[in-house]
Amino acid sequence: MSVRTLARILLGAVLSLLGLLWLVQGADLVHIRPILCVADCKPLEGGSVGWMTAGALVLVAGLLVIASAVRRRRA
């Protein structure tokens, strides 16, 4: 396995995990307290369609990067 293929698989995995996190946060399934707040920060209440959409798009992009890396490796 080449370094380039491994890097693409790793990038796809990171993108997929980040997209999954955004997706479940947008669906209000995971609650993470804010960190590094400058002012009086409060956690968001309820889900967010925007974060769900962004999460789904990044998740799909990550899976496509992994699929293309694996497909090129087989060729």
mmCIF file of N, CA and C in Angstrom:
data_model
loop_
_atom_site.group_PDB
_atom_site.id
_atom_site.type_symbol
_atom_site.label_atom_id
_atom_site.label_comp_id
_atom_site.label_asym_id
_atom_site.label_seq_id
_atom_site.Cartn_x
_atom_site.Cartn_y
_atom_site.Cartn_z
ATOM 1 N N MET A 1 0.853 -1.177 0.000
ATOM 2 C CA MET A 1 0.000 0.000 0.000
ATOM 3 C C MET A 1 0.897 1.237 0.000
ATOM 4 N N SER A 2 0.633 2.155 -0.900
ATOM 5 C CA SER A 2 1.455 3.359 -0.991
ATOM 6 C C SER A 2 1.060 4.364 0.091
ATOM 7 N N VAL A 3 1.948 5.303 0.306
ATOM 8 C CA VAL A 3 1.710 6.341 1.308
ATOM 9 C C VAL A 3 0.530 7.212 0.885
ATOM 10 N N ARG A 4 0.408 7.463 -0.408
ATOM 11 C CA ARG A 4 -0.688 8.288 -0.917
ATOM 12 C C ARG A 4 -2.042 7.617 -0.668
ATOM 13 N N THR A 5 -2.131 6.313 -0.899
ATOM 14 C CA THR A 5 -3.377 5.584 -0.665
ATOM 15 C C THR A 5 -3.728 5.590 0.813
ATOM 16 N N LEU A 6 -2.728 5.354 1.655
ATOM 17 C CA LEU A 6 -2.955 5.369 3.097
ATOM 18 C C LEU A 6 -3.411 6.746 3.568
ATOM 19 N N ALA A 7 -2.815 7.797 3.018
ATOM 20 C CA ALA A 7 -3.205 9.159 3.388
ATOM 21 C C ALA A 7 -4.645 9.448 2.962
ATOM 22 N N ARG A 8 -5.043 8.971 1.790
ATOM 23 C CA ARG A 8 -6.423 9.183 1.335
ATOM 24 C C ARG A 8 -7.417 8.427 2.200
ATOM 25 N N ILE A 9 -7.073 7.217 2.575
ATOM 26 C CA ILE A 9 -7.964 6.444 3.447
ATOM 27 C C ILE A 9 -8.085 7.121 4.808
ATOM 28 N N LEU A 10 -6.975 7.611 5.344
ATOM 29 C CA LEU A 10 -6.993 8.303 6.630
ATOM 30 C C LEU A 10 -7.806 9.593 6.551
ATOM 31 N N LEU A 11 -7.625 10.361 5.480
ATOM 32 C CA LEU A 11 -8.403 11.585 5.289
ATOM 33 C C LEU A 11 -9.894 11.272 5.183
ATOM 34 N N GLY A 12 -10.233 10.240 4.434
ATOM 35 C CA GLY A 12 -11.635 9.847 4.311
ATOM 36 C C GLY A 12 -12.232 9.416 5.634
ATOM 37 N N ALA A 13 -11.440 8.712 6.442
ATOM 38 C CA ALA A 13 -11.919 8.273 7.751
ATOM 39 C C ALA A 13 -12.166 9.461 8.676
ATOM 40 N N VAL A 14 -11.255 10.424 8.662
ATOM 41 C CA VAL A 14 -11.428 11.620 9.501
ATOM 42 C C VAL A 14 -12.655 12.411 9.053
ATOM 43 N N LEU A 15 -12.803 12.593 7.748
ATOM 44 C CA LEU A 15 -13.979 13.300 7.231
ATOM 45 C C LEU A 15 -15.269 12.565 7.593
ATOM 46 N N SER A 16 -15.268 11.251 7.476
ATOM 47 C CA SER A 16 -16.460 10.466 7.778
ATOM 48 C C SER A 16 -16.839 10.578 9.250
ATOM 49 N N LEU A 17 -15.847 10.486 10.133
ATOM 50 C CA LEU A 17 -16.131 10.591 11.562
ATOM 51 C C LEU A 17 -16.619 11.988 11.943
ATOM 52 N N LEU A 18 -16.010 13.009 11.364
ATOM 53 C CA LEU A 18 -16.448 14.376 11.635
ATOM 54 C C LEU A 18 -17.868 14.598 11.114
ATOM 55 N N GLY A 19 -18.151 14.112 9.925
ATOM 56 C CA GLY A 19 -19.496 14.231 9.374
ATOM 57 C C GLY A 19 -20.519 13.492 10.214
ATOM 58 N N LEU A 20 -20.155 12.316 10.703
ATOM 59 C CA LEU A 20 -21.062 11.555 11.562
ATOM 60 C C LEU A 20 -21.332 12.300 12.862
ATOM 61 N N LEU A 21 -20.299 12.904 13.442
ATOM 62 C CA LEU A 21 -20.484 13.689 14.664
ATOM 63 C C LEU A 21 -21.425 14.858 14.420
ATOM 64 N N TRP A 22 -21.220 15.601 13.342
ATOM 65 C CA TRP A 22 -22.097 16.726 13.031
ATOM 66 C C TRP A 22 -23.525 16.265 12.773
ATOM 67 N N LEU A 23 -23.652 15.118 12.128
ATOM 68 C CA LEU A 23 -24.981 14.582 11.838
ATOM 69 C C LEU A 23 -25.735 14.245 13.115
ATOM 70 N N VAL A 24 -25.098 13.543 14.030
ATOM 71 C CA VAL A 24 -25.806 13.166 15.264
ATOM 72 C C VAL A 24 -26.003 14.360 16.190
ATOM 73 N N GLN A 25 -25.121 15.334 16.142
ATOM 74 C CA GLN A 25 -25.346 16.551 16.925
ATOM 75 C C GLN A 25 -26.523 17.338 16.349
ATOM 76 N N GLY A 26 -26.604 17.420 15.043
ATOM 77 C CA GLY A 26 -27.718 18.117 14.411
ATOM 78 C C GLY A 26 -29.043 17.418 14.644
ATOM 79 N N ALA A 27 -29.001 16.091 14.797
ATOM 80 C CA ALA A 27 -30.210 15.320 15.067
ATOM 81 C C ALA A 27 -30.555 15.330 16.548
ATOM 82 N N ASP A 28 -29.758 16.025 17.357
ATOM 83 C CA ASP A 28 -29.981 16.172 18.801
ATOM 84 C C ASP A 28 -29.852 14.831 19.533
ATOM 85 N N LEU A 29 -28.944 13.986 19.056
ATOM 86 C CA LEU A 29 -28.694 12.710 19.711
ATOM 87 C C LEU A 29 -27.480 12.761 20.631
ATOM 88 N N VAL A 30 -26.586 13.730 20.416
ATOM 89 C CA VAL A 30 -25.384 13.893 21.221
ATOM 90 C C VAL A 30 -25.329 15.337 21.697
ATOM 91 N N HIS A 31 -24.993 15.508 22.970
ATOM 92 C CA HIS A 31 -24.868 16.858 23.541
ATOM 93 C C HIS A 31 -23.448 17.032 24.065
ATOM 94 N N ILE A 32 -22.745 18.022 23.534
ATOM 95 C CA ILE A 32 -21.382 18.319 23.958
ATOM 96 C C ILE A 32 -21.371 19.753 24.466
ATOM 97 N N ARG A 33 -20.842 19.909 25.677
ATOM 98 C CA ARG A 33 -20.772 21.251 26.255
ATOM 99 C C ARG A 33 -19.786 22.111 25.479
ATOM 100 N N PRO A 34 -20.068 23.414 25.366
ATOM 101 C CA PRO A 34 -19.124 24.300 24.681
ATOM 102 C C PRO A 34 -17.812 24.413 25.463
ATOM 103 N N ILE A 35 -16.704 24.493 24.733
ATOM 104 C CA ILE A 35 -15.405 24.681 25.366
ATOM 105 C C ILE A 35 -14.761 25.932 24.782
ATOM 106 N N LEU A 36 -13.849 26.484 25.514
ATOM 107 C CA LEU A 36 -13.127 27.693 25.101
ATOM 108 C C LEU A 36 -14.071 28.851 24.794
ATOM 109 N N CYS A 37 -15.042 29.077 25.681
ATOM 110 C CA CYS A 37 -15.982 30.181 25.489
ATOM 111 C C CYS A 37 -15.359 31.486 25.954
ATOM 112 N N VAL A 38 -15.643 32.552 25.241
ATOM 113 C CA VAL A 38 -15.150 33.865 25.604
ATOM 114 C C VAL A 38 -16.206 34.613 26.418
ATOM 115 N N ALA A 39 -17.452 34.396 26.119
ATOM 116 C CA ALA A 39 -18.545 35.068 26.814
ATOM 117 C C ALA A 39 -19.368 34.018 27.566
ATOM 118 N N ASP A 40 -20.578 34.364 27.928
ATOM 119 C CA ASP A 40 -21.475 33.456 28.631
ATOM 120 C C ASP A 40 -22.067 32.470 27.627
ATOM 121 N N CYS A 41 -21.389 31.363 27.429
ATOM 122 C CA CYS A 41 -21.809 30.376 26.426
ATOM 123 C C CYS A 41 -22.791 29.382 27.029
ATOM 124 N N LYS A 42 -23.793 29.096 26.275
ATOM 125 C CA LYS A 42 -24.786 28.106 26.684
ATOM 126 C C LYS A 42 -24.879 27.056 25.580
ATOM 127 N N PRO A 43 -25.103 25.794 25.959
ATOM 128 C CA PRO A 43 -25.259 24.774 24.914
ATOM 129 C C PRO A 43 -26.529 25.011 24.113
ATOM 130 N N LEU A 44 -26.488 24.653 22.838
ATOM 131 C CA LEU A 44 -27.662 24.794 21.983
ATOM 132 C C LEU A 44 -28.719 23.779 22.391
ATOM 133 N N GLU A 45 -29.930 24.188 22.383
ATOM 134 C CA GLU A 45 -31.042 23.305 22.710
ATOM 135 C C GLU A 45 -31.713 22.872 21.417
ATOM 136 N N GLY A 46 -31.929 21.598 21.278
ATOM 137 C CA GLY A 46 -32.616 21.090 20.094
ATOM 138 C C GLY A 46 -31.665 20.854 18.940
ATOM 139 N N GLY A 47 -32.157 20.184 17.934
ATOM 140 C CA GLY A 47 -31.352 19.854 16.762
ATOM 141 C C GLY A 47 -31.235 21.012 15.796
ATOM 142 N N SER A 48 -30.473 20.790 14.760
ATOM 143 C CA SER A 48 -30.259 21.815 13.749
ATOM 144 C C SER A 48 -30.224 21.154 12.376
ATOM 145 N N VAL A 49 -31.112 21.571 11.514
ATOM 146 C CA VAL A 49 -31.171 21.015 10.170
ATOM 147 C C VAL A 49 -29.893 21.347 9.396
ATOM 148 N N GLY A 50 -29.341 22.512 9.630
ATOM 149 C CA GLY A 50 -28.111 22.916 8.946
ATOM 150 C C GLY A 50 -26.944 22.001 9.284
ATOM 151 N N TRP A 51 -26.776 21.684 10.578
ATOM 152 C CA TRP A 51 -25.689 20.796 10.985
ATOM 153 C C TRP A 51 -25.935 19.370 10.518
ATOM 154 N N MET A 52 -27.186 18.951 10.483
ATOM 155 C CA MET A 52 -27.494 17.615 9.954
ATOM 156 C C MET A 52 -27.129 17.525 8.476
ATOM 157 N N THR A 53 -27.461 18.565 7.728
ATOM 158 C CA THR A 53 -27.162 18.586 6.294
ATOM 159 C C THR A 53 -25.655 18.611 6.053
ATOM 160 N N ALA A 54 -24.957 19.485 6.778
ATOM 161 C CA ALA A 54 -23.500 19.559 6.631
ATOM 162 C C ALA A 54 -22.857 18.236 7.022
ATOM 163 N N GLY A 55 -23.336 17.627 8.090
ATOM 164 C CA GLY A 55 -22.797 16.342 8.528
ATOM 165 C C GLY A 55 -23.011 15.253 7.499
ATOM 166 N N ALA A 56 -24.195 15.214 6.920
ATOM 167 C CA ALA A 56 -24.483 14.191 5.908
ATOM 168 C C ALA A 56 -23.597 14.385 4.681
ATOM 169 N N LEU A 57 -23.397 15.623 4.255
ATOM 170 C CA LEU A 57 -22.560 15.893 3.083
ATOM 171 C C LEU A 57 -21.098 15.533 3.340
ATOM 172 N N VAL A 58 -20.583 15.880 4.519
ATOM 173 C CA VAL A 58 -19.195 15.571 4.842
ATOM 174 C C VAL A 58 -19.010 14.062 5.024
ATOM 175 N N LEU A 59 -20.003 13.401 5.598
ATOM 176 C CA LEU A 59 -19.948 11.942 5.748
ATOM 177 C C LEU A 59 -19.882 11.257 4.387
ATOM 178 N N VAL A 60 -20.727 11.677 3.475
ATOM 179 C CA VAL A 60 -20.721 11.096 2.126
ATOM 180 C C VAL A 60 -19.404 11.406 1.414
ATOM 181 N N ALA A 61 -18.902 12.622 1.568
ATOM 182 C CA ALA A 61 -17.621 12.983 0.940
ATOM 183 C C ALA A 61 -16.491 12.113 1.477
ATOM 184 N N GLY A 62 -16.477 11.879 2.775
ATOM 185 C CA GLY A 62 -15.450 11.021 3.359
ATOM 186 C C GLY A 62 -15.533 9.599 2.853
ATOM 187 N N LEU A 63 -16.745 9.075 2.743
ATOM 188 C CA LEU A 63 -16.919 7.721 2.230
ATOM 189 C C LEU A 63 -16.499 7.626 0.765
ATOM 190 N N LEU A 64 -16.754 8.681 -0.010
ATOM 191 C CA LEU A 64 -16.328 8.691 -1.410
ATOM 192 C C LEU A 64 -14.804 8.735 -1.536
ATOM 193 N N VAL A 65 -14.147 9.459 -0.641
ATOM 194 C CA VAL A 65 -12.678 9.507 -0.656
ATOM 195 C C VAL A 65 -12.119 8.126 -0.343
ATOM 196 N N ILE A 66 -12.691 7.455 0.649
ATOM 197 C CA ILE A 66 -12.238 6.102 0.989
ATOM 198 C C ILE A 66 -12.478 5.150 -0.179
ATOM 199 N N ALA A 67 -13.661 5.224 -0.770
ATOM 200 C CA ALA A 67 -13.987 4.330 -1.885
ATOM 201 C C ALA A 67 -13.060 4.554 -3.070
ATOM 202 N N SER A 68 -12.740 5.804 -3.376
ATOM 203 C CA SER A 68 -11.854 6.065 -4.503
ATOM 204 C C SER A 68 -10.434 5.589 -4.219
ATOM 205 N N ALA A 69 -9.989 5.706 -2.963
ATOM 206 C CA ALA A 69 -8.647 5.241 -2.606
ATOM 207 C C ALA A 69 -8.562 3.722 -2.717
ATOM 208 N N VAL A 70 -9.596 3.034 -2.270
ATOM 209 C CA VAL A 70 -9.601 1.571 -2.330
ATOM 210 C C VAL A 70 -9.706 1.114 -3.788
ATOM 211 N N ARG A 71 -10.527 1.793 -4.571
ATOM 212 C CA ARG A 71 -10.696 1.424 -5.980
ATOM 213 C C ARG A 71 -9.386 1.610 -6.747
ATOM 214 N N ARG A 72 -8.671 2.688 -6.479
ATOM 215 C CA ARG A 72 -7.392 2.926 -7.170
ATOM 216 C C ARG A 72 -6.350 1.911 -6.736
ATOM 217 N N ARG A 73 -6.432 1.460 -5.501
ATOM 218 C CA ARG A 73 -5.473 0.468 -5.017
ATOM 219 C C ARG A 73 -5.660 -0.863 -5.740
ATOM 220 N N ARG A 74 -6.904 -1.222 -6.026
ATOM 221 C CA ARG A 74 -7.187 -2.483 -6.694
ATOM 222 C C ARG A 74 -6.793 -2.466 -8.168
ATOM 223 N N ALA A 75 -6.820 -1.261 -8.751
ATOM 224 C CA ALA A 75 -6.540 -1.158 -10.198
ATOM 225 C C ALA A 75 -5.065 -1.315 -10.518
#
